[in-house]
Tab-separated table of C-alpha atoms in Angstrom:
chain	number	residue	atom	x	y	z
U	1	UNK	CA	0.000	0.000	0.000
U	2	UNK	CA	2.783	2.521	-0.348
U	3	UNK	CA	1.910	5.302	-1.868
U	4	UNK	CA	-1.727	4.324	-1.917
U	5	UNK	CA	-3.045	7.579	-1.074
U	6	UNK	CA	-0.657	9.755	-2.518
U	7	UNK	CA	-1.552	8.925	-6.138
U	8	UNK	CA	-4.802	9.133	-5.978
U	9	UNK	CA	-4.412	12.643	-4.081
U	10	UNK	CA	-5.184	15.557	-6.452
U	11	UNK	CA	-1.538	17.064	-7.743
U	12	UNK	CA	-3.237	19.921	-6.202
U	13	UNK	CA	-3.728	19.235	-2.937
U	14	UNK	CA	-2.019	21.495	0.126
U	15	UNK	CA	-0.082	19.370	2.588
U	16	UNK	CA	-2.664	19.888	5.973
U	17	UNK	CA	-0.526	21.336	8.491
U	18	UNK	CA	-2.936	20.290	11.981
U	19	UNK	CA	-3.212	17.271	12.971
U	20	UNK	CA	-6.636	16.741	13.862
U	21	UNK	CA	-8.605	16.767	10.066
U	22	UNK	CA	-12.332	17.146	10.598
U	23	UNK	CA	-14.332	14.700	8.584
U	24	UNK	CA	-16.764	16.504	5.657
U	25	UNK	CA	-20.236	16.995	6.823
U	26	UNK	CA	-21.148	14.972	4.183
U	27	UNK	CA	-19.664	11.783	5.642
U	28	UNK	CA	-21.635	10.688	8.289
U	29	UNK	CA	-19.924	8.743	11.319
U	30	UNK	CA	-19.901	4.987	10.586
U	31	UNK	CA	-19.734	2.908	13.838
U	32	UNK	CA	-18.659	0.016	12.659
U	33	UNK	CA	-15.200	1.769	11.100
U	34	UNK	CA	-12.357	2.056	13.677
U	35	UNK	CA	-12.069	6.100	14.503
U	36	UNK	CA	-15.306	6.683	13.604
U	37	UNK	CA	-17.068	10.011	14.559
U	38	UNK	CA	-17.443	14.108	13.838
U	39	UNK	CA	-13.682	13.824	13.248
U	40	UNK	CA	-10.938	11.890	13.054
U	41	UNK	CA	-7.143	12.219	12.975
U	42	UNK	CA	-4.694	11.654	10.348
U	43	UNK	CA	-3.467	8.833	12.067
U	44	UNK	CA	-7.165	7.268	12.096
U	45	UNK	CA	-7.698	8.388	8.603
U	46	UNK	CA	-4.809	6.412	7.688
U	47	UNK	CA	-5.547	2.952	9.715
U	48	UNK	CA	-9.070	3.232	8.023
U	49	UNK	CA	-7.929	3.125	5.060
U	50	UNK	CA	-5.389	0.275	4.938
U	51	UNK	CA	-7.833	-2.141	6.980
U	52	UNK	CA	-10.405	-1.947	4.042
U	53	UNK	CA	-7.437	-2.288	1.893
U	54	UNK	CA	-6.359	-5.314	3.551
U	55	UNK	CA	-10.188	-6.751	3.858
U	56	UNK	CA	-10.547	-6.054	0.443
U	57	UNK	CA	-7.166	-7.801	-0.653
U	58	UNK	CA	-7.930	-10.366	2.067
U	59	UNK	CA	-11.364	-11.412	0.353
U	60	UNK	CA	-10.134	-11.431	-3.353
U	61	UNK	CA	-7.057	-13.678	-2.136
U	62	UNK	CA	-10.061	-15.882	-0.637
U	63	UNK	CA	-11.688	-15.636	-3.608
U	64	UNK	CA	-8.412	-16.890	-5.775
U	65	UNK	CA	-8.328	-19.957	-3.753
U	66	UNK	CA	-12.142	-21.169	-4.431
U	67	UNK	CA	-11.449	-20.354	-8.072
U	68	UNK	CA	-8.663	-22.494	-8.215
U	69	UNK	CA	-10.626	-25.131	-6.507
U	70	UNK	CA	-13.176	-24.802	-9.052
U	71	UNK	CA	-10.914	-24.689	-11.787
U	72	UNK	CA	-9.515	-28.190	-10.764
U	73	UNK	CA	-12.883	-29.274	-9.889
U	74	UNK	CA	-14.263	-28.724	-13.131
U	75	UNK	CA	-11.490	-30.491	-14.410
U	76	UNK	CA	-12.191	-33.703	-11.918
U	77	UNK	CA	-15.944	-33.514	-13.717
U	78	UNK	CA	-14.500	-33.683	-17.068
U	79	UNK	CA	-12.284	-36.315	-16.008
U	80	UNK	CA	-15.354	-38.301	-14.815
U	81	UNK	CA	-16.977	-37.983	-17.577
U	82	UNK	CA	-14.962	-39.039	-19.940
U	83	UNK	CA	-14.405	-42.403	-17.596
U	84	UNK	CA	-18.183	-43.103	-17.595
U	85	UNK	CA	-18.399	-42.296	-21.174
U	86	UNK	CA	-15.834	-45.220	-21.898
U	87	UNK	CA	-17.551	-47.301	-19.193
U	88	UNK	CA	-20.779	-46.879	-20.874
U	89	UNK	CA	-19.276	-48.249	-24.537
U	90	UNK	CA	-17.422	-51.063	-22.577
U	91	UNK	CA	-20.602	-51.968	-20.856
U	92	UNK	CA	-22.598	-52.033	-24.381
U	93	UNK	CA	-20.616	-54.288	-26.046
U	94	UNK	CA	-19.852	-56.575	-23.254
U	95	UNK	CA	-23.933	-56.631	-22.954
U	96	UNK	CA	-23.796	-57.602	-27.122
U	97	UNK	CA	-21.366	-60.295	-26.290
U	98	UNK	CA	-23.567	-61.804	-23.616
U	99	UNK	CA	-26.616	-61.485	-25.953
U	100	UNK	CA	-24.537	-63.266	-28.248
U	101	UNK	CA	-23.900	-65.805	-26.330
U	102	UNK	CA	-27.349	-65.749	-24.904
U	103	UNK	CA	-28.626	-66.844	-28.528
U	104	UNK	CA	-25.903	-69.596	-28.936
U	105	UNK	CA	-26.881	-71.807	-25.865
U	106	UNK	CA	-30.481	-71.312	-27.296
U	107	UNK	CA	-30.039	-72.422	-30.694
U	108	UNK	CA	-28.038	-75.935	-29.191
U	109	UNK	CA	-30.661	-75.916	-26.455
U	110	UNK	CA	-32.601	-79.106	-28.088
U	111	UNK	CA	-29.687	-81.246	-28.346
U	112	UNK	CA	-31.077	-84.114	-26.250
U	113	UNK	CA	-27.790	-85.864	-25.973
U	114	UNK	CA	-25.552	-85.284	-23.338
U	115	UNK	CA	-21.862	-84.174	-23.574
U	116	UNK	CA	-20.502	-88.231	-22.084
U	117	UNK	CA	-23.125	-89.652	-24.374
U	118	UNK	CA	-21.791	-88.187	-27.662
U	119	UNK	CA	-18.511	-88.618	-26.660
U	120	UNK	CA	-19.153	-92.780	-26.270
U	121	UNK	CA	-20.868	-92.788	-29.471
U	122	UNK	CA	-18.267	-90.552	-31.386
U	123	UNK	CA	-17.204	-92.366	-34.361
U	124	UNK	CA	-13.390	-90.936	-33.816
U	125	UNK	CA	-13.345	-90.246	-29.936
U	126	UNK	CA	-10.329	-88.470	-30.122
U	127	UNK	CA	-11.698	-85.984	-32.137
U	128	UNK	CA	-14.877	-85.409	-29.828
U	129	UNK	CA	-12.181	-84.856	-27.481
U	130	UNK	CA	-10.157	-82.184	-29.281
U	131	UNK	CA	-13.633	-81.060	-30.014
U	132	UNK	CA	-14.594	-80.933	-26.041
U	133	UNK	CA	-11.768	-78.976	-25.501
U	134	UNK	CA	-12.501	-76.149	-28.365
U	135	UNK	CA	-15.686	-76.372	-26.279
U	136	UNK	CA	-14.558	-76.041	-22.879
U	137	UNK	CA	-12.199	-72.764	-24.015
U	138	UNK	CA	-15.555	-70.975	-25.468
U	139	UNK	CA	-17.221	-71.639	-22.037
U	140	UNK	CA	-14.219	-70.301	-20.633
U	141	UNK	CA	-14.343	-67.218	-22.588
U	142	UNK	CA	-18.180	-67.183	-22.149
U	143	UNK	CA	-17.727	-66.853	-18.621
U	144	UNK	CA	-15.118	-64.175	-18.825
U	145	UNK	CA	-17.585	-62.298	-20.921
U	146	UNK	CA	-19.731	-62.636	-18.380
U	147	UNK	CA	-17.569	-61.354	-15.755
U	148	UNK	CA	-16.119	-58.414	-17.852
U	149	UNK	CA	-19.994	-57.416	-17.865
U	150	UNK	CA	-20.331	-57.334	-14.148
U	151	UNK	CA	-17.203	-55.689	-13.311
U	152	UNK	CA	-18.652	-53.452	-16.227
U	153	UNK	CA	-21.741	-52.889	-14.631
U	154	UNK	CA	-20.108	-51.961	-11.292
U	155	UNK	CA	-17.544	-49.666	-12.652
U	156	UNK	CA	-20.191	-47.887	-14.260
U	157	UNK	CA	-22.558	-47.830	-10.870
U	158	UNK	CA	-19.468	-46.387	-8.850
U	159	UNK	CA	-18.017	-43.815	-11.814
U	160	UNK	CA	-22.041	-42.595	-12.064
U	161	UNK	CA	-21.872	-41.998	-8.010
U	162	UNK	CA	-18.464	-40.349	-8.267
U	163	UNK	CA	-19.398	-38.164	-11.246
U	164	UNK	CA	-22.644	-36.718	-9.752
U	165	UNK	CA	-20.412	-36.339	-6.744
U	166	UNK	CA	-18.123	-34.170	-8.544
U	167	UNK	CA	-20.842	-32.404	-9.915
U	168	UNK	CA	-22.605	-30.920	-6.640
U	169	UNK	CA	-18.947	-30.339	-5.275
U	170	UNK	CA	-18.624	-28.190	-8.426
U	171	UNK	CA	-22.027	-26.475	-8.377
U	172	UNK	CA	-21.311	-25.421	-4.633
U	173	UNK	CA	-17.682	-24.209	-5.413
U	174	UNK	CA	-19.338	-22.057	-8.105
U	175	UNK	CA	-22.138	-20.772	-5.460
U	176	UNK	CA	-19.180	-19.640	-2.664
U	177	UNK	CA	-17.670	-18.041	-5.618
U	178	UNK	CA	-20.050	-15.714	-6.608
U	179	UNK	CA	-20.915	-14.664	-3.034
U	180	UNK	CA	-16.835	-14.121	-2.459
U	181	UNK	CA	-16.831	-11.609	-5.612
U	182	UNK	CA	-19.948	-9.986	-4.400
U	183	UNK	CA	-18.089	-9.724	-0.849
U	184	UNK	CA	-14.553	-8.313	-2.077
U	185	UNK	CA	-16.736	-5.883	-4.646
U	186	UNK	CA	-18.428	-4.549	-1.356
U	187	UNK	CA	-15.495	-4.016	0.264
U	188	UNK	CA	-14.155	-1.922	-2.582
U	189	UNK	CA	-16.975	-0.034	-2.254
U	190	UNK	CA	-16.419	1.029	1.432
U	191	UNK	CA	-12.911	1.731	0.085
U	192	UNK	CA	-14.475	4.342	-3.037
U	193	UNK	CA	-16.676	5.350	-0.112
U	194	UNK	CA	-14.359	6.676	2.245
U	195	UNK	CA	-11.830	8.138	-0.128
U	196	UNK	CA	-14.384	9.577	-2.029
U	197	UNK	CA	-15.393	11.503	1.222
U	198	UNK	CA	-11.657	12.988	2.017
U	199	UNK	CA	-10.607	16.282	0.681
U	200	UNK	CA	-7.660	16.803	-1.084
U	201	UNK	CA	-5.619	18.315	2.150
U	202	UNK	CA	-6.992	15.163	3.901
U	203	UNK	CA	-5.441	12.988	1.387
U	204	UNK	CA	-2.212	14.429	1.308
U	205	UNK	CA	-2.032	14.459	5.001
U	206	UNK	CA	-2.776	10.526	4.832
U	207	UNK	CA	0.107	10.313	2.350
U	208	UNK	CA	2.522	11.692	3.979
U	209	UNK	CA	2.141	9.860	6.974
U	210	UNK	CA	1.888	6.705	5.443
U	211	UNK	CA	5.289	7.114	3.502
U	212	UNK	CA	6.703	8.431	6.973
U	213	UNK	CA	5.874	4.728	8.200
U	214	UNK	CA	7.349	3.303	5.093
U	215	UNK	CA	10.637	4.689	5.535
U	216	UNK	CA	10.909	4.444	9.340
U	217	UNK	CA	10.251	0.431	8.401
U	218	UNK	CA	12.642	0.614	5.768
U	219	UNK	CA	15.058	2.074	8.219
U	220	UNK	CA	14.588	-0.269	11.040
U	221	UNK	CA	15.051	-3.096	8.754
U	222	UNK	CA	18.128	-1.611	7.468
U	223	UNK	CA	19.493	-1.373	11.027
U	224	UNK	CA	18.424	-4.851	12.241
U	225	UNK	CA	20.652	-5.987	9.397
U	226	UNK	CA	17.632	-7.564	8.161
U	227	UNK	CA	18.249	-6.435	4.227
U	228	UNK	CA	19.856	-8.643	2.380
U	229	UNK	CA	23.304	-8.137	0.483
U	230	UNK	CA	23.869	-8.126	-2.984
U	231	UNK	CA	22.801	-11.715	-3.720
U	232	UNK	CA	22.562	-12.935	-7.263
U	233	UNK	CA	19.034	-14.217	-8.621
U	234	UNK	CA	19.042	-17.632	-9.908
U	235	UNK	CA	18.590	-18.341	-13.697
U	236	UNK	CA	15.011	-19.151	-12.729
U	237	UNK	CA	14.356	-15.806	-10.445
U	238	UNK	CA	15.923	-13.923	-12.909
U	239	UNK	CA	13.472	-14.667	-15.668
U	240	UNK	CA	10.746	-14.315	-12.969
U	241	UNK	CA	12.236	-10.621	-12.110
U	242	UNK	CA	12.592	-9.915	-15.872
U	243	UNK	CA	8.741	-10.436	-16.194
U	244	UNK	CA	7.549	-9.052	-13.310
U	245	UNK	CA	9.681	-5.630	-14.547
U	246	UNK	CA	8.008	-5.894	-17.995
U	247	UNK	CA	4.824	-5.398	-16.447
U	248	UNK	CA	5.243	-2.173	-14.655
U	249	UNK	CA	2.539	0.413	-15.089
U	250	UNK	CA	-0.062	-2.119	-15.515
U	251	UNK	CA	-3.217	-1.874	-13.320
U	252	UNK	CA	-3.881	-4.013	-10.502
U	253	UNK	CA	-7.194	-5.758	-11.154
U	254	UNK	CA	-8.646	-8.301	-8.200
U	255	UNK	CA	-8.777	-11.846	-9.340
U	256	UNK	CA	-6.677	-10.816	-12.680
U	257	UNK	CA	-3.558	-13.061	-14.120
U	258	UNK	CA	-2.516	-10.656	-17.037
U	259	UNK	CA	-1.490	-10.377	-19.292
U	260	UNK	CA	-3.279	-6.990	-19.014
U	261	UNK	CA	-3.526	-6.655	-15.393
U	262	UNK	CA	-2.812	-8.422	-12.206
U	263	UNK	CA	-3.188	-8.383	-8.326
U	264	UNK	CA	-0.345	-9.322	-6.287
U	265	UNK	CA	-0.377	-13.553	-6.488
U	266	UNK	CA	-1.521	-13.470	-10.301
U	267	UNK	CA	1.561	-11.417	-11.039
U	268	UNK	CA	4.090	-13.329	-8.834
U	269	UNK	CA	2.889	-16.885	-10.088
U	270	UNK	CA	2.857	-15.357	-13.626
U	271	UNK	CA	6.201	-14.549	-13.200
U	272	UNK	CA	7.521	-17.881	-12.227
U	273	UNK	CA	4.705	-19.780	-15.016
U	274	UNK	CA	7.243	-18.096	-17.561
U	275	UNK	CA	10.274	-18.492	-15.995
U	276	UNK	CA	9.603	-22.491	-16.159
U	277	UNK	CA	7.822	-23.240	-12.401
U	278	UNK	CA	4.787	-23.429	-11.544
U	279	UNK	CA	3.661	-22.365	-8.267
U	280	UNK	CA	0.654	-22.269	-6.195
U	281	UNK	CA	-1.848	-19.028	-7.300
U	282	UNK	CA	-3.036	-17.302	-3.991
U	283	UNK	CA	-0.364	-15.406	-1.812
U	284	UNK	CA	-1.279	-17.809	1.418
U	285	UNK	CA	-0.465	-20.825	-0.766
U	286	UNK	CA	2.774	-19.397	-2.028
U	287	UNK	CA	3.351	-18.975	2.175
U	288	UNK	CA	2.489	-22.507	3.258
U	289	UNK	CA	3.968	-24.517	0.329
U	290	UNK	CA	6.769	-22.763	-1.008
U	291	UNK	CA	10.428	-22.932	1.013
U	292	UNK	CA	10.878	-19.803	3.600
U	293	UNK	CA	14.044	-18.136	4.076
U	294	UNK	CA	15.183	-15.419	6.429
U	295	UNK	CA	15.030	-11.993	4.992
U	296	UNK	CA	18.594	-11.430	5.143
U	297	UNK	CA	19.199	-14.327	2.562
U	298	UNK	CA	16.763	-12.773	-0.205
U	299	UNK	CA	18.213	-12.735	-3.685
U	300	UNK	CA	16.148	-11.230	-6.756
U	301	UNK	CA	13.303	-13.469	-7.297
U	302	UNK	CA	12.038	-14.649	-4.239
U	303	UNK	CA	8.899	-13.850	-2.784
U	304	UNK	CA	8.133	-11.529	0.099
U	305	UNK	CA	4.942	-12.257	1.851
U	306	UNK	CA	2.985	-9.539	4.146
U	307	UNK	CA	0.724	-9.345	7.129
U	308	UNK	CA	-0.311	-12.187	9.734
U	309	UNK	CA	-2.626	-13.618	7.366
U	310	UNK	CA	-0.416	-13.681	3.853
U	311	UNK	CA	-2.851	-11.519	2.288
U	312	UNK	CA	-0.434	-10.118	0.228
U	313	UNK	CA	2.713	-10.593	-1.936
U	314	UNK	CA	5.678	-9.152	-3.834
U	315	UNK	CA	8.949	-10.125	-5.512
U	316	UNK	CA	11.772	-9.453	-4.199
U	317	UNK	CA	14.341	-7.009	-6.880
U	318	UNK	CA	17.113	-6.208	-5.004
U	319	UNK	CA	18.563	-3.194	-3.401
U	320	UNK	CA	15.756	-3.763	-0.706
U	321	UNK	CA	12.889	-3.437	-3.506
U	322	UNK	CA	9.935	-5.658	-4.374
U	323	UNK	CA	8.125	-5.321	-7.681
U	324	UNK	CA	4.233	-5.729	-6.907
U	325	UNK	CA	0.832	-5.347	-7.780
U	326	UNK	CA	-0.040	-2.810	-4.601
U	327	UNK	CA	-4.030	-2.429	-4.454
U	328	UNK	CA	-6.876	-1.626	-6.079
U	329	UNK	CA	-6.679	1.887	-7.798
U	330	UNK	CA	-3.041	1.604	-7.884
U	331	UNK	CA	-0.567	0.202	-10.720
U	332	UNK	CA	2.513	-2.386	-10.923
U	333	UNK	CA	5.351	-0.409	-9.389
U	334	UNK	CA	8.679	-1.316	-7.370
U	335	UNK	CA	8.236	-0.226	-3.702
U	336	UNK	CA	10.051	-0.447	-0.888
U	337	UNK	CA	10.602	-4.352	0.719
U	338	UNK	CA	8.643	-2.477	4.198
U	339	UNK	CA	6.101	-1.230	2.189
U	340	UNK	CA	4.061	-3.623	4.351
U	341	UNK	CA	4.156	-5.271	7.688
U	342	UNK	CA	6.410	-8.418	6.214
U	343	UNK	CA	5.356	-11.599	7.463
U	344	UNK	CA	8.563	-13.540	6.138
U	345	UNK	CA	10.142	-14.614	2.692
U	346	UNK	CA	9.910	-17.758	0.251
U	347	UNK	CA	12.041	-19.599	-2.328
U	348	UNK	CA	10.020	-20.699	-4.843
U	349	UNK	CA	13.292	-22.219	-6.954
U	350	UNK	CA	14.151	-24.274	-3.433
U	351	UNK	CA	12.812	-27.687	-2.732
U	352	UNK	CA	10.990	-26.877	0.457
U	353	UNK	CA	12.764	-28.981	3.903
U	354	UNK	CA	10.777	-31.863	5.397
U	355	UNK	CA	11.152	-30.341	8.843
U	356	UNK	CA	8.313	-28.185	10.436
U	357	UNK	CA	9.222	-24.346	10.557
């Protein structure tokens, strides 16, 4: 969120010099808003704003993961499908065999001597046995017809089950989908809302206290020896970092995988889709399943993941940048690694360790 205000402050707009900004009359108090009331500080103006920025970007990273689930789901139908399909034309011919054979055993039904009996009377024994045994194989194969049809027949019962299964899963995925978009489009809405309702001295006031945090981050992370040194990027991170770059100035766009716009997992597992690895889509997937390192060992390419809840994400640059996708209203940009409260780093070029971090 650096810079989030500042940008979309009019050019214009006189730096406020008090601290305490009174809220337009037009804006009435909201109770459920932290700072809420006749008039709030810069300070409150300023957490305001990046909580709805982080439920926002906290309900479209929510809303990443069910789409992937449906994605793969729809995929599991299709799969299904395609199984009972073939079980279906395995099951019809098995059921022609069996009606062939069905027909056979009728047309010899009035033979009113037994098997022993012809075989005594047999002109040429040995050739009623041969014979026998021609006749024994077809039974043999008979029954294995028979068989193939009720394995048929169960395969079909069980893929039928699994596929309408599939099915609901997939019609519920798609139902929690639509009422996550509905939810993160709300919460963009309280975000229009609010900065819609600041004046232009209120906005620059929010901006320059938010990029006061920024650096003061920056710096303490500096100090802690925290920042990494100048560590080369992999041949994998540096095609990653090469992409990312190439998509500066783009907007960010909630649930969007470019190649026109992004947010801030579509544009990190972008990157890595075309340097050669695939990783996983949302930013709380790239956090669980992806190898973490300590900050200090970040080279170009890696991922830097933000807030308690790995809501968001960047890649790491170098020279304590990240390239990312910051927040609604806002373009692709390189930012400070403390734009955000960082929550740790990942590898995704690493194989992750066994052991429990």
């Amino acid at each position: 969120m650096s810079g989030m205000v500042l940008r979309l402050a009019c050019t214009t707009a006189l730096a406020a010099q008090a601290v305490l900004v009174p809220a337009p009359a037009a804006a009435a108090p909201d109770p459920q808003r932290p700072g809420a009331g006749p008039q709030r500080t810069v300070s409150q103006l300023l957490t305001d704003l990046q909580q709805l920025y982080r439920q926002a970007e906290k309900a479209t990273e929510t809303y990443n993961a069910t789409a992937e689930k449906l994605k793969r789901q729809r995929a599991a139908v299709a799969r299904l499908d395609g199984e009972l399909a073939r079980t279906r034309l395995a099951l019809q011919a098995s059921r022609t065999d069996v009606g062939r054979l069905a027909r056979r055993q009728y047309q010899s039904s009035d033979d009113s001597l037994g098997p022993y009996l012809r075989l005594l009377l047999a002109p040429d024994p040995q050739h009623a046995l041969d014979e026998g045994h021609v006749i024994g194989e077809l039974a043999r194969a008979q029954a294995r017809t028979v068989t193939r049809l009720t394995a048929t027949e169960k395969q079909r019962n069980i893929l039928a089950r699994l596929a309408r299964k599939a099915l609901d899963t997939r019609l519920t995925l798609a139902e929690q989908q639509q009422k996550q978009r509905d939810d993160v489009q709300k919460k963009l809405a309280d975000v229009e809302r609010l900065l819609a309702s600041l004046t232009p001295a209120q906005l620059a006031a929010v901006a320059a206290l938010e990029q006061r945090g920024v650096t003061e981050a920056q710096q303490k992370l500096a100090t802690s020896g925290s920042l990494p040194a100048g560590r080369l990027a992999s041949p994998e991170g540096a095609l990653a970092v090469r992409y990312a770059m190439d998509q500066l100035g783009k907007p960010y766009q909630w649930g969007a995988q470019g190649p026109g716009a992004y947010d801030c997992s579509g544009l990190t597992s972008q990157a890595w889709g075309h340097a050669g690895r695939s990783i996983p889509r949302t930013s709380q997937e790239q956090w669980q399943r992806l190898t973490r390192i300590p900050l200090s060992e970040l080279r170009p390419g890696d991922l830097v993941v933000y807030f308690p809840d790995a809501t968001h994400v960047a890649m790491y640059v170098g020279d304590g940048k990240v390239v990312e996708a910051p927040r609604p209203g806002a373009r692709i940009e390189v930012s400070p690694l403390a734009s955000n409260p960082v929550l740790g780093a990942v590898r995704p070029d690493q194989a992750p360790v066994t052991e429990a971090r």
